[in-house]
Amino acid sequence: VWALWHFLLYSQRRQWIRVGIHLLIPTLFLDLSVDTIIIVSSLVLDSKQTATLAIVLRIQAVILFGVTSVNQLLQIAGHLKLWPSITIFGLLTFSGESVLGMFGSEYQSNLLPLLVLSVNPIIMSIAGPVVLLTTILGLQREANRVFQLAILLLVLLVPLLGHLYGVAGVAVAVVV
């Protein structure tokens, strides 16, 4: 039994390392994208705008986590996945200033970037679990190309749109 386990473990080691390397770029992108956006946008935004962006991005991350969790519960009924995202977007349309006000009254006027970033979970609900599917289908290399393009667009568009339109421009760059 030990010899069989040892053989199975080490015979597939190279394959697992190859899969792990291909998953590295999407994982880094998903884990570090918020920090990258904040760092790159700080080149063109003042400190108050950067703080506003950080708050809005963190709220969007919480929303995305919640929507993803609910979507996993609703996998059996695919058409229901979109409704939590739309509901949260609707709630933020009416109460987003109050949510931003929890961080200070000076942030209440920044509803537009929050709403723009709240479109992201809607898009992800429509697109579905792309990273998971590419992993299952063995298309990690193709997914890496998409993530590399996304990182390049992020690094180029965040400072450009941030310089032109402030926090709202950065929000648009993130959604693109």
CSV table of N, CA and C in Angstrom, one decimal:
chain,number,residue,atom,x,y,z
A,1,VAL,N,0.8,-1.2,0.0
A,1,VAL,CA,0.0,0.0,0.0
A,1,VAL,C,0.9,1.3,0.0
A,2,TRP,N,1.9,1.3,0.8
A,2,TRP,CA,2.8,2.4,0.9
A,2,TRP,C,3.5,2.7,-0.4
A,3,ALA,N,4.0,1.6,-1.1
A,3,ALA,CA,4.6,1.7,-2.4
A,3,ALA,C,3.7,2.3,-3.4
A,4,LEU,N,2.4,1.8,-3.4
A,4,LEU,CA,1.4,2.3,-4.4
A,4,LEU,C,1.2,3.8,-4.1
A,5,TRP,N,1.0,4.2,-2.9
A,5,TRP,CA,0.7,5.6,-2.5
A,5,TRP,C,1.9,6.5,-2.9
A,6,HIS,N,3.1,6.0,-2.6
A,6,HIS,CA,4.3,6.7,-3.0
A,6,HIS,C,4.4,6.9,-4.5
A,7,PHE,N,4.1,5.8,-5.3
A,7,PHE,CA,4.2,5.9,-6.7
A,7,PHE,C,3.2,6.9,-7.2
A,8,LEU,N,1.9,6.9,-6.8
A,8,LEU,CA,0.9,7.8,-7.2
A,8,LEU,C,1.2,9.2,-6.9
A,9,LEU,N,1.7,9.4,-5.7
A,9,LEU,CA,2.0,10.8,-5.2
A,9,LEU,C,3.1,11.4,-6.0
A,10,TYR,N,4.2,10.7,-6.3
A,10,TYR,CA,5.4,11.3,-7.0
A,10,TYR,C,5.3,11.2,-8.5
A,11,SER,N,4.5,10.2,-9.0
A,11,SER,CA,4.4,10.2,-10.5
A,11,SER,C,3.5,11.3,-11.0
A,12,GLN,N,2.7,11.9,-10.2
A,12,GLN,CA,1.9,13.0,-10.7
A,12,GLN,C,2.4,14.3,-10.2
A,13,ARG,N,3.5,14.3,-9.5
A,13,ARG,CA,4.1,15.5,-8.9
A,13,ARG,C,4.3,16.6,-10.0
A,14,ARG,N,4.9,16.2,-11.1
A,14,ARG,CA,5.2,17.2,-12.1
A,14,ARG,C,4.0,17.8,-12.7
A,15,GLN,N,2.9,17.0,-12.9
A,15,GLN,CA,1.7,17.5,-13.4
A,15,GLN,C,1.1,18.5,-12.4
A,16,TRP,N,1.1,18.2,-11.1
A,16,TRP,CA,0.6,19.1,-10.1
A,16,TRP,C,1.4,20.4,-10.0
A,17,ILE,N,2.7,20.3,-10.2
A,17,ILE,CA,3.5,21.5,-10.2
A,17,ILE,C,3.1,22.4,-11.4
A,18,ARG,N,3.0,21.7,-12.6
A,18,ARG,CA,2.6,22.5,-13.8
A,18,ARG,C,1.3,23.2,-13.6
A,19,VAL,N,0.3,22.5,-13.1
A,19,VAL,CA,-1.0,23.1,-12.8
A,19,VAL,C,-0.9,24.2,-11.8
A,20,GLY,N,-0.1,24.0,-10.8
A,20,GLY,CA,0.1,25.0,-9.8
A,20,GLY,C,0.7,26.3,-10.3
A,21,ILE,N,1.7,26.1,-11.2
A,21,ILE,CA,2.3,27.3,-11.8
A,21,ILE,C,1.3,28.1,-12.7
A,22,HIS,N,0.5,27.3,-13.4
A,22,HIS,CA,-0.5,28.0,-14.3
A,22,HIS,C,-1.6,28.7,-13.4
A,23,LEU,N,-1.9,28.2,-12.3
A,23,LEU,CA,-2.9,28.9,-11.4
A,23,LEU,C,-2.3,30.0,-10.6
A,24,LEU,N,-1.0,30.2,-10.6
A,24,LEU,CA,-0.3,31.2,-9.9
A,24,LEU,C,-0.8,32.6,-10.3
A,25,ILE,N,-0.8,32.9,-11.6
A,25,ILE,CA,-1.1,34.2,-12.1
A,25,ILE,C,-2.6,34.6,-11.8
A,26,PRO,N,-3.6,33.7,-12.0
A,26,PRO,CA,-4.9,34.1,-11.6
A,26,PRO,C,-5.1,34.3,-10.1
A,27,THR,N,-4.4,33.5,-9.3
A,27,THR,CA,-4.5,33.6,-7.9
A,27,THR,C,-3.9,34.9,-7.4
A,28,LEU,N,-2.7,35.2,-7.9
A,28,LEU,CA,-2.1,36.5,-7.6
A,28,LEU,C,-2.9,37.7,-8.0
A,29,PHE,N,-3.5,37.6,-9.2
A,29,PHE,CA,-4.4,38.7,-9.7
A,29,PHE,C,-5.6,38.9,-8.8
A,30,LEU,N,-6.2,37.8,-8.4
A,30,LEU,CA,-7.4,37.9,-7.6
A,30,LEU,C,-7.1,38.4,-6.2
A,31,ASP,N,-5.9,37.9,-5.7
A,31,ASP,CA,-5.6,38.3,-4.3
A,31,ASP,C,-5.0,39.7,-4.2
A,32,LEU,N,-4.2,40.1,-5.2
A,32,LEU,CA,-3.5,41.4,-5.1
A,32,LEU,C,-4.1,42.5,-5.9
A,33,SER,N,-5.2,42.2,-6.7
A,33,SER,CA,-5.7,43.3,-7.5
A,33,SER,C,-6.1,44.5,-6.8
A,34,VAL,N,-6.8,44.4,-5.7
A,34,VAL,CA,-7.2,45.6,-4.9
A,34,VAL,C,-6.0,46.4,-4.5
A,35,ASP,N,-5.0,45.8,-4.0
A,35,ASP,CA,-3.8,46.5,-3.5
A,35,ASP,C,-3.1,47.1,-4.7
A,36,THR,N,-3.0,46.4,-5.8
A,36,THR,CA,-2.4,47.0,-7.1
A,36,THR,C,-3.2,48.2,-7.5
A,37,ILE,N,-4.5,48.1,-7.5
A,37,ILE,CA,-5.3,49.3,-7.9
A,37,ILE,C,-5.0,50.5,-7.1
A,38,ILE,N,-5.0,50.3,-5.7
A,38,ILE,CA,-4.7,51.4,-4.8
A,38,ILE,C,-3.3,52.0,-5.0
A,39,ILE,N,-2.3,51.1,-5.2
A,39,ILE,CA,-0.9,51.6,-5.4
A,39,ILE,C,-0.8,52.4,-6.7
A,40,VAL,N,-1.3,51.8,-7.8
A,40,VAL,CA,-1.2,52.5,-9.1
A,40,VAL,C,-2.0,53.8,-9.1
A,41,SER,N,-3.2,53.7,-8.5
A,41,SER,CA,-4.0,55.0,-8.6
A,41,SER,C,-3.5,56.1,-7.7
A,42,SER,N,-2.7,55.7,-6.6
A,42,SER,CA,-2.1,56.7,-5.8
A,42,SER,C,-1.1,57.6,-6.5
A,43,LEU,N,-0.7,57.1,-7.7
A,43,LEU,CA,0.3,57.9,-8.5
A,43,LEU,C,-0.4,59.2,-9.1
A,44,VAL,N,-1.8,59.1,-9.2
A,44,VAL,CA,-2.5,60.2,-9.9
A,44,VAL,C,-3.6,60.8,-9.0
A,45,LEU,N,-3.9,60.1,-7.9
A,45,LEU,CA,-5.0,60.7,-7.0
A,45,LEU,C,-4.3,61.3,-5.8
A,46,ASP,N,-5.0,62.2,-5.2
A,46,ASP,CA,-4.5,62.8,-3.9
A,46,ASP,C,-4.9,61.8,-2.8
A,47,SER,N,-4.4,62.0,-1.6
A,47,SER,CA,-4.6,61.1,-0.5
A,47,SER,C,-6.0,60.9,-0.1
A,48,LYS,N,-6.9,61.9,-0.2
A,48,LYS,CA,-8.3,61.8,0.2
A,48,LYS,C,-9.0,60.9,-0.9
A,49,GLN,N,-8.6,61.1,-2.2
A,49,GLN,CA,-9.2,60.3,-3.2
A,49,GLN,C,-8.8,58.8,-3.1
A,50,THR,N,-7.5,58.6,-2.7
A,50,THR,CA,-7.0,57.3,-2.6
A,50,THR,C,-7.7,56.6,-1.4
A,51,ALA,N,-7.9,57.3,-0.3
A,51,ALA,CA,-8.6,56.7,0.8
A,51,ALA,C,-10.1,56.4,0.4
A,52,THR,N,-10.7,57.3,-0.3
A,52,THR,CA,-12.1,57.0,-0.8
A,52,THR,C,-12.1,55.7,-1.7
A,53,LEU,N,-11.1,55.6,-2.6
A,53,LEU,CA,-11.0,54.5,-3.4
A,53,LEU,C,-10.8,53.2,-2.6
A,54,ALA,N,-9.9,53.3,-1.6
A,54,ALA,CA,-9.7,52.1,-0.8
A,54,ALA,C,-11.0,51.6,-0.1
A,55,ILE,N,-11.7,52.6,0.4
A,55,ILE,CA,-13.0,52.3,1.1
A,55,ILE,C,-14.0,51.6,0.2
A,56,VAL,N,-14.1,52.2,-1.0
A,56,VAL,CA,-15.1,51.7,-2.0
A,56,VAL,C,-14.7,50.3,-2.5
A,57,LEU,N,-13.4,50.1,-2.7
A,57,LEU,CA,-12.9,48.8,-3.1
A,57,LEU,C,-13.1,47.8,-2.0
A,58,ARG,N,-12.9,48.1,-0.8
A,58,ARG,CA,-13.2,47.1,0.3
A,58,ARG,C,-14.6,46.8,0.4
A,59,ILE,N,-15.5,47.8,0.3
A,59,ILE,CA,-17.0,47.5,0.3
A,59,ILE,C,-17.3,46.6,-0.8
A,60,GLN,N,-16.8,46.9,-2.0
A,60,GLN,CA,-17.0,46.0,-3.2
A,60,GLN,C,-16.5,44.6,-3.0
A,61,ALA,N,-15.4,44.5,-2.3
A,61,ALA,CA,-14.9,43.1,-2.0
A,61,ALA,C,-15.8,42.3,-1.1
A,62,VAL,N,-16.4,43.0,-0.1
A,62,VAL,CA,-17.3,42.4,0.8
A,62,VAL,C,-18.6,42.0,0.1
A,63,ILE,N,-19.1,42.9,-0.8
A,63,ILE,CA,-20.2,42.6,-1.6
A,63,ILE,C,-19.9,41.4,-2.5
A,64,LEU,N,-18.8,41.4,-3.2
A,64,LEU,CA,-18.4,40.3,-4.0
A,64,LEU,C,-18.3,39.0,-3.3
A,65,PHE,N,-17.8,39.0,-2.1
A,65,PHE,CA,-17.7,37.8,-1.3
A,65,PHE,C,-19.1,37.3,-0.9
A,66,GLY,N,-20.0,38.2,-0.5
A,66,GLY,CA,-21.4,37.8,-0.2
A,66,GLY,C,-22.1,37.2,-1.4
A,67,VAL,N,-22.0,37.9,-2.6
A,67,VAL,CA,-22.6,37.5,-3.8
A,67,VAL,C,-22.1,36.1,-4.2
A,68,THR,N,-20.8,35.9,-4.1
A,68,THR,CA,-20.2,34.6,-4.5
A,68,THR,C,-20.7,33.5,-3.6
A,69,SER,N,-20.8,33.8,-2.3
A,69,SER,CA,-21.3,32.8,-1.4
A,69,SER,C,-22.8,32.4,-1.7
A,70,VAL,N,-23.6,33.4,-1.9
A,70,VAL,CA,-25.0,33.2,-2.2
A,70,VAL,C,-25.1,32.4,-3.6
A,71,ASN,N,-24.3,32.8,-4.5
A,71,ASN,CA,-24.3,32.2,-5.8
A,71,ASN,C,-24.0,30.7,-5.7
A,72,GLN,N,-23.0,30.3,-4.9
A,72,GLN,CA,-22.7,28.9,-4.7
A,72,GLN,C,-23.9,28.2,-4.1
A,73,LEU,N,-24.7,28.8,-3.3
A,73,LEU,CA,-25.9,28.2,-2.7
A,73,LEU,C,-26.9,28.0,-3.8
A,74,LEU,N,-26.9,28.9,-4.8
A,74,LEU,CA,-28.0,28.9,-5.8
A,74,LEU,C,-27.5,28.2,-7.1
A,75,GLN,N,-26.5,27.4,-7.1
A,75,GLN,CA,-26.0,26.8,-8.3
A,75,GLN,C,-27.0,25.9,-9.0
A,76,ILE,N,-28.0,25.4,-8.3
A,76,ILE,CA,-28.9,24.5,-8.9
A,76,ILE,C,-29.9,25.3,-9.8
A,77,ALA,N,-30.1,26.5,-9.6
A,77,ALA,CA,-31.0,27.3,-10.4
A,77,ALA,C,-30.2,28.5,-10.9
A,78,GLY,N,-29.6,28.3,-12.1
A,78,GLY,CA,-28.7,29.3,-12.7
A,78,GLY,C,-29.2,30.7,-12.9
A,79,HIS,N,-30.5,30.8,-13.2
A,79,HIS,CA,-31.1,32.1,-13.4
A,79,HIS,C,-31.2,32.9,-12.1
A,80,LEU,N,-31.1,32.3,-11.0
A,80,LEU,CA,-31.2,33.0,-9.7
A,80,LEU,C,-29.9,33.6,-9.3
A,81,LYS,N,-28.8,33.3,-9.9
A,81,LYS,CA,-27.5,33.8,-9.5
A,81,LYS,C,-27.4,35.3,-9.6
A,82,LEU,N,-28.1,35.9,-10.6
A,82,LEU,CA,-28.0,37.3,-10.9
A,82,LEU,C,-28.7,38.2,-9.9
A,83,TRP,N,-29.8,37.6,-9.2
A,83,TRP,CA,-30.6,38.4,-8.4
A,83,TRP,C,-29.9,39.0,-7.1
A,84,PRO,N,-29.1,38.2,-6.5
A,84,PRO,CA,-28.4,38.9,-5.3
A,84,PRO,C,-27.6,40.1,-5.7
A,85,SER,N,-26.9,40.0,-6.8
A,85,SER,CA,-26.1,41.1,-7.3
A,85,SER,C,-26.9,42.3,-7.6
A,86,ILE,N,-28.0,42.1,-8.3
A,86,ILE,CA,-28.9,43.2,-8.7
A,86,ILE,C,-29.6,43.8,-7.4
A,87,THR,N,-29.9,42.9,-6.5
A,87,THR,CA,-30.5,43.4,-5.2
A,87,THR,C,-29.6,44.3,-4.5
A,88,ILE,N,-28.3,43.9,-4.4
A,88,ILE,CA,-27.3,44.7,-3.6
A,88,ILE,C,-27.1,46.0,-4.4
A,89,PHE,N,-27.0,46.0,-5.7
A,89,PHE,CA,-26.9,47.2,-6.5
A,89,PHE,C,-28.0,48.1,-6.2
A,90,GLY,N,-29.2,47.6,-6.2
A,90,GLY,CA,-30.4,48.4,-5.9
A,90,GLY,C,-30.4,49.0,-4.5
A,91,LEU,N,-30.0,48.2,-3.5
A,91,LEU,CA,-29.9,48.7,-2.2
A,91,LEU,C,-28.8,49.8,-2.0
A,92,LEU,N,-27.7,49.6,-2.7
A,92,LEU,CA,-26.6,50.6,-2.7
A,92,LEU,C,-27.1,51.9,-3.4
A,93,THR,N,-27.9,51.8,-4.4
A,93,THR,CA,-28.4,53.0,-5.1
A,93,THR,C,-29.1,53.9,-4.1
A,94,PHE,N,-29.9,53.3,-3.2
A,94,PHE,CA,-30.7,54.1,-2.3
A,94,PHE,C,-30.0,54.3,-0.9
A,95,SER,N,-29.1,53.4,-0.5
A,95,SER,CA,-28.5,53.6,0.8
A,95,SER,C,-27.0,53.6,0.8
A,96,GLY,N,-26.4,53.7,-0.4
A,96,GLY,CA,-24.9,53.8,-0.5
A,96,GLY,C,-24.3,54.9,0.2
A,97,GLU,N,-24.9,56.1,0.2
A,97,GLU,CA,-24.3,57.2,0.9
A,97,GLU,C,-24.3,57.0,2.4
A,98,SER,N,-25.3,56.2,2.9
A,98,SER,CA,-25.3,55.9,4.4
A,98,SER,C,-24.1,54.9,4.7
A,99,VAL,N,-23.9,53.9,3.8
A,99,VAL,CA,-22.8,53.0,3.9
A,99,VAL,C,-21.5,53.7,3.9
A,100,LEU,N,-21.3,54.6,3.0
A,100,LEU,CA,-20.1,55.3,2.9
A,100,LEU,C,-19.9,56.3,4.1
A,101,GLY,N,-21.0,56.8,4.6
A,101,GLY,CA,-21.0,57.7,5.8
A,101,GLY,C,-20.5,57.0,7.0
A,102,MET,N,-20.5,55.7,7.1
A,102,MET,CA,-19.9,54.9,8.2
A,102,MET,C,-18.4,55.2,8.3
A,103,PHE,N,-17.8,55.6,7.3
A,103,PHE,CA,-16.3,55.9,7.3
A,103,PHE,C,-16.0,57.4,7.5
A,104,GLY,N,-17.1,58.2,7.5
A,104,GLY,CA,-16.9,59.6,7.7
A,104,GLY,C,-17.8,60.4,6.8
A,105,SER,N,-18.3,61.5,7.2
A,105,SER,CA,-19.2,62.3,6.4
A,105,SER,C,-18.6,62.8,5.1
A,106,GLU,N,-17.3,62.9,5.1
A,106,GLU,CA,-16.6,63.4,3.9
A,106,GLU,C,-16.6,62.4,2.7
A,107,TYR,N,-17.0,61.1,3.0
A,107,TYR,CA,-17.0,60.1,2.0
A,107,TYR,C,-18.4,59.9,1.4
A,108,GLN,N,-19.4,60.5,2.0
A,108,GLN,CA,-20.8,60.2,1.6
A,108,GLN,C,-21.1,60.7,0.2
A,109,SER,N,-20.3,61.6,-0.3
A,109,SER,CA,-20.6,62.1,-1.7
A,109,SER,C,-19.9,61.3,-2.8
A,110,ASN,N,-19.4,60.2,-2.4
A,110,ASN,CA,-18.7,59.3,-3.4
A,110,ASN,C,-19.5,58.1,-3.8
A,111,LEU,N,-20.7,58.3,-4.0
A,111,LEU,CA,-21.6,57.1,-4.4
A,111,LEU,C,-21.3,56.6,-5.8
A,112,LEU,N,-21.0,57.4,-6.7
A,112,LEU,CA,-20.8,57.0,-8.1
A,112,LEU,C,-19.7,55.9,-8.2
A,113,PRO,N,-18.5,56.1,-7.6
A,113,PRO,CA,-17.5,55.0,-7.7
A,113,PRO,C,-18.0,53.7,-7.1
A,114,LEU,N,-18.8,53.8,-6.0
A,114,LEU,CA,-19.3,52.6,-5.3
A,114,LEU,C,-20.3,51.9,-6.3
A,115,LEU,N,-21.1,52.6,-6.9
A,115,LEU,CA,-22.1,52.0,-7.8
A,115,LEU,C,-21.4,51.4,-9.0
A,116,VAL,N,-20.4,52.1,-9.6
A,116,VAL,CA,-19.7,51.6,-10.7
A,116,VAL,C,-19.0,50.3,-10.3
A,117,LEU,N,-18.4,50.2,-9.2
A,117,LEU,CA,-17.7,49.0,-8.7
A,117,LEU,C,-18.7,47.9,-8.4
A,118,SER,N,-20.0,48.3,-8.0
A,118,SER,CA,-21.0,47.3,-7.7
A,118,SER,C,-21.5,46.6,-9.0
A,119,VAL,N,-21.2,47.1,-10.1
A,119,VAL,CA,-21.5,46.4,-11.4
A,119,VAL,C,-20.7,45.2,-11.6
A,120,ASN,N,-19.5,45.2,-11.0
A,120,ASN,CA,-18.6,44.0,-11.1
A,120,ASN,C,-19.2,42.7,-10.6
A,121,PRO,N,-19.8,42.6,-9.5
A,121,PRO,CA,-20.5,41.4,-9.1
A,121,PRO,C,-21.6,40.9,-10.1
A,122,ILE,N,-22.2,41.9,-10.7
A,122,ILE,CA,-23.3,41.6,-11.6
A,122,ILE,C,-22.6,40.9,-12.8
A,123,ILE,N,-21.5,41.5,-13.3
A,123,ILE,CA,-20.8,40.9,-14.4
A,123,ILE,C,-20.3,39.5,-14.1
A,124,MET,N,-19.7,39.4,-12.9
A,124,MET,CA,-19.2,38.0,-12.5
A,124,MET,C,-20.3,37.0,-12.4
A,125,SER,N,-21.5,37.5,-11.9
A,125,SER,CA,-22.7,36.5,-11.9
A,125,SER,C,-23.1,36.1,-13.3
A,126,ILE,N,-23.0,37.0,-14.2
A,126,ILE,CA,-23.4,36.6,-15.6
A,126,ILE,C,-22.3,35.7,-16.2
A,127,ALA,N,-21.0,36.0,-16.0
A,127,ALA,CA,-19.9,35.3,-16.6
A,127,ALA,C,-19.8,33.9,-16.0
A,128,GLY,N,-20.1,33.7,-14.7
A,128,GLY,CA,-20.0,32.4,-14.1
A,128,GLY,C,-18.6,32.2,-13.6
A,129,PRO,N,-18.4,31.0,-13.1
A,129,PRO,CA,-17.1,30.6,-12.5
A,129,PRO,C,-16.0,30.3,-13.6
A,130,VAL,N,-15.5,31.3,-14.3
A,130,VAL,CA,-14.6,31.1,-15.4
A,130,VAL,C,-13.3,30.5,-14.9
A,131,VAL,N,-12.7,30.9,-13.8
A,131,VAL,CA,-11.4,30.4,-13.4
A,131,VAL,C,-11.6,28.9,-13.1
A,132,LEU,N,-12.7,28.6,-12.4
A,132,LEU,CA,-12.9,27.2,-12.0
A,132,LEU,C,-13.1,26.3,-13.3
A,133,LEU,N,-13.8,26.8,-14.2
A,133,LEU,CA,-14.0,26.0,-15.5
A,133,LEU,C,-12.7,25.8,-16.3
A,134,THR,N,-11.9,26.9,-16.4
A,134,THR,CA,-10.7,26.8,-17.1
A,134,THR,C,-9.7,25.8,-16.4
A,135,THR,N,-9.8,25.7,-15.1
A,135,THR,CA,-9.0,24.8,-14.3
A,135,THR,C,-9.4,23.4,-14.6
A,136,ILE,N,-10.7,23.2,-14.5
A,136,ILE,CA,-11.3,21.8,-14.7
A,136,ILE,C,-11.0,21.3,-16.2
A,137,LEU,N,-11.1,22.2,-17.1
A,137,LEU,CA,-10.9,21.9,-18.5
A,137,LEU,C,-9.4,21.8,-19.0
A,138,GLY,N,-8.5,22.2,-18.0
A,138,GLY,CA,-7.1,22.2,-18.4
A,138,GLY,C,-6.7,23.4,-19.2
A,139,LEU,N,-7.4,24.5,-19.2
A,139,LEU,CA,-7.1,25.6,-20.0
A,139,LEU,C,-6.4,26.7,-19.2
A,140,GLN,N,-5.5,26.3,-18.3
A,140,GLN,CA,-4.9,27.3,-17.4
A,140,GLN,C,-4.0,28.3,-18.2
A,141,ARG,N,-3.3,27.8,-19.2
A,141,ARG,CA,-2.4,28.6,-20.0
A,141,ARG,C,-3.2,29.7,-20.7
A,142,GLU,N,-4.4,29.4,-21.3
A,142,GLU,CA,-5.2,30.4,-21.9
A,142,GLU,C,-5.8,31.4,-20.9
A,143,ALA,N,-6.1,30.9,-19.7
A,143,ALA,CA,-6.6,31.8,-18.7
A,143,ALA,C,-5.5,32.7,-18.2
A,144,ASN,N,-4.3,32.2,-18.2
A,144,ASN,CA,-3.2,33.1,-17.8
A,144,ASN,C,-3.0,34.3,-18.8
A,145,ARG,N,-3.2,34.0,-20.1
A,145,ARG,CA,-3.1,35.1,-21.0
A,145,ARG,C,-4.2,36.1,-20.8
A,146,VAL,N,-5.4,35.7,-20.4
A,146,VAL,CA,-6.4,36.7,-20.1
A,146,VAL,C,-6.1,37.5,-18.9
A,147,PHE,N,-5.6,36.8,-17.8
A,147,PHE,CA,-5.2,37.5,-16.6
A,147,PHE,C,-4.0,38.5,-16.9
A,148,GLN,N,-3.1,38.1,-17.7
A,148,GLN,CA,-1.9,39.0,-18.0
A,148,GLN,C,-2.4,40.2,-18.7
A,149,LEU,N,-3.4,40.0,-19.7
A,149,LEU,CA,-4.0,41.2,-20.4
A,149,LEU,C,-4.7,42.0,-19.4
A,150,ALA,N,-5.4,41.4,-18.4
A,150,ALA,CA,-6.2,42.2,-17.4
A,150,ALA,C,-5.3,43.0,-16.6
A,151,ILE,N,-4.1,42.4,-16.2
A,151,ILE,CA,-3.2,43.1,-15.3
A,151,ILE,C,-2.6,44.3,-16.1
A,152,LEU,N,-2.2,44.1,-17.4
A,152,LEU,CA,-1.7,45.1,-18.2
A,152,LEU,C,-2.7,46.3,-18.4
A,153,LEU,N,-4.0,45.9,-18.7
A,153,LEU,CA,-5.0,47.0,-18.8
A,153,LEU,C,-5.2,47.7,-17.5
A,154,LEU,N,-5.2,47.0,-16.4
A,154,LEU,CA,-5.3,47.6,-15.1
A,154,LEU,C,-4.2,48.6,-14.8
A,155,VAL,N,-3.0,48.2,-15.1
A,155,VAL,CA,-1.9,49.1,-14.8
A,155,VAL,C,-1.9,50.3,-15.8
A,156,LEU,N,-2.4,50.2,-17.0
A,156,LEU,CA,-2.5,51.3,-17.9
A,156,LEU,C,-3.7,52.2,-17.7
A,157,LEU,N,-4.8,51.6,-17.5
A,157,LEU,CA,-6.1,52.3,-17.4
A,157,LEU,C,-6.3,53.0,-16.1
A,158,VAL,N,-5.8,52.4,-15.0
A,158,VAL,CA,-6.1,53.0,-13.6
A,158,VAL,C,-5.4,54.4,-13.6
A,159,PRO,N,-4.1,54.6,-13.9
A,159,PRO,CA,-3.6,55.9,-13.8
A,159,PRO,C,-4.1,56.9,-14.9
A,160,LEU,N,-4.4,56.4,-16.1
A,160,LEU,CA,-5.0,57.3,-17.1
A,160,LEU,C,-6.4,57.8,-16.7
A,161,LEU,N,-7.3,56.9,-16.4
A,161,LEU,CA,-8.6,57.3,-16.1
A,161,LEU,C,-8.7,58.0,-14.7
A,162,GLY,N,-7.8,57.6,-13.8
A,162,GLY,CA,-7.7,58.2,-12.5
A,162,GLY,C,-7.3,59.7,-12.6
A,163,HIS,N,-6.3,59.9,-13.5
A,163,HIS,CA,-5.8,61.3,-13.7
A,163,HIS,C,-6.9,62.1,-14.4
A,164,LEU,N,-7.7,61.5,-15.3
A,164,LEU,CA,-8.7,62.3,-16.0
A,164,LEU,C,-10.0,62.5,-15.2
A,165,TYR,N,-10.4,61.4,-14.5
A,165,TYR,CA,-11.7,61.5,-13.8
A,165,TYR,C,-11.7,61.2,-12.3
A,166,GLY,N,-10.6,61.1,-11.7
A,166,GLY,CA,-10.5,60.8,-10.3
A,166,GLY,C,-10.9,59.4,-9.9
A,167,VAL,N,-11.5,59.3,-8.7
A,167,VAL,CA,-11.9,58.0,-8.2
A,167,VAL,C,-12.9,57.3,-9.1
A,168,ALA,N,-13.8,58.1,-9.7
A,168,ALA,CA,-14.8,57.5,-10.6
A,168,ALA,C,-14.1,56.9,-11.9
A,169,GLY,N,-13.0,57.5,-12.3
A,169,GLY,CA,-12.3,56.9,-13.5
A,169,GLY,C,-11.6,55.7,-13.1
A,170,VAL,N,-11.0,55.6,-11.9
A,170,VAL,CA,-10.4,54.4,-11.4
A,170,VAL,C,-11.4,53.2,-11.3
A,171,ALA,N,-12.6,53.6,-10.8
A,171,ALA,CA,-13.7,52.6,-10.7
A,171,ALA,C,-14.0,52.0,-12.1
A,172,VAL,N,-14.1,52.9,-13.1
A,172,VAL,CA,-14.4,52.4,-14.4
A,172,VAL,C,-13.3,51.5,-15.0
A,173,ALA,N,-12.1,51.9,-14.7
A,173,ALA,CA,-10.9,51.1,-15.1
A,173,ALA,C,-11.0,49.7,-14.5
A,174,VAL,N,-11.3,49.6,-13.3
A,174,VAL,CA,-11.4,48.4,-12.6
A,174,VAL,C,-12.5,47.5,-13.2
A,175,VAL,N,-13.6,48.0,-13.5
A,175,VAL,CA,-14.7,47.2,-14.1
A,175,VAL,C,-14.4,46.8,-15.5
A,176,VAL,N,-13.6,47.6,-16.2
A,176,VAL,CA,-13.2,47.2,-17.6
A,176,VAL,C,-12.3,46.1,-17.5
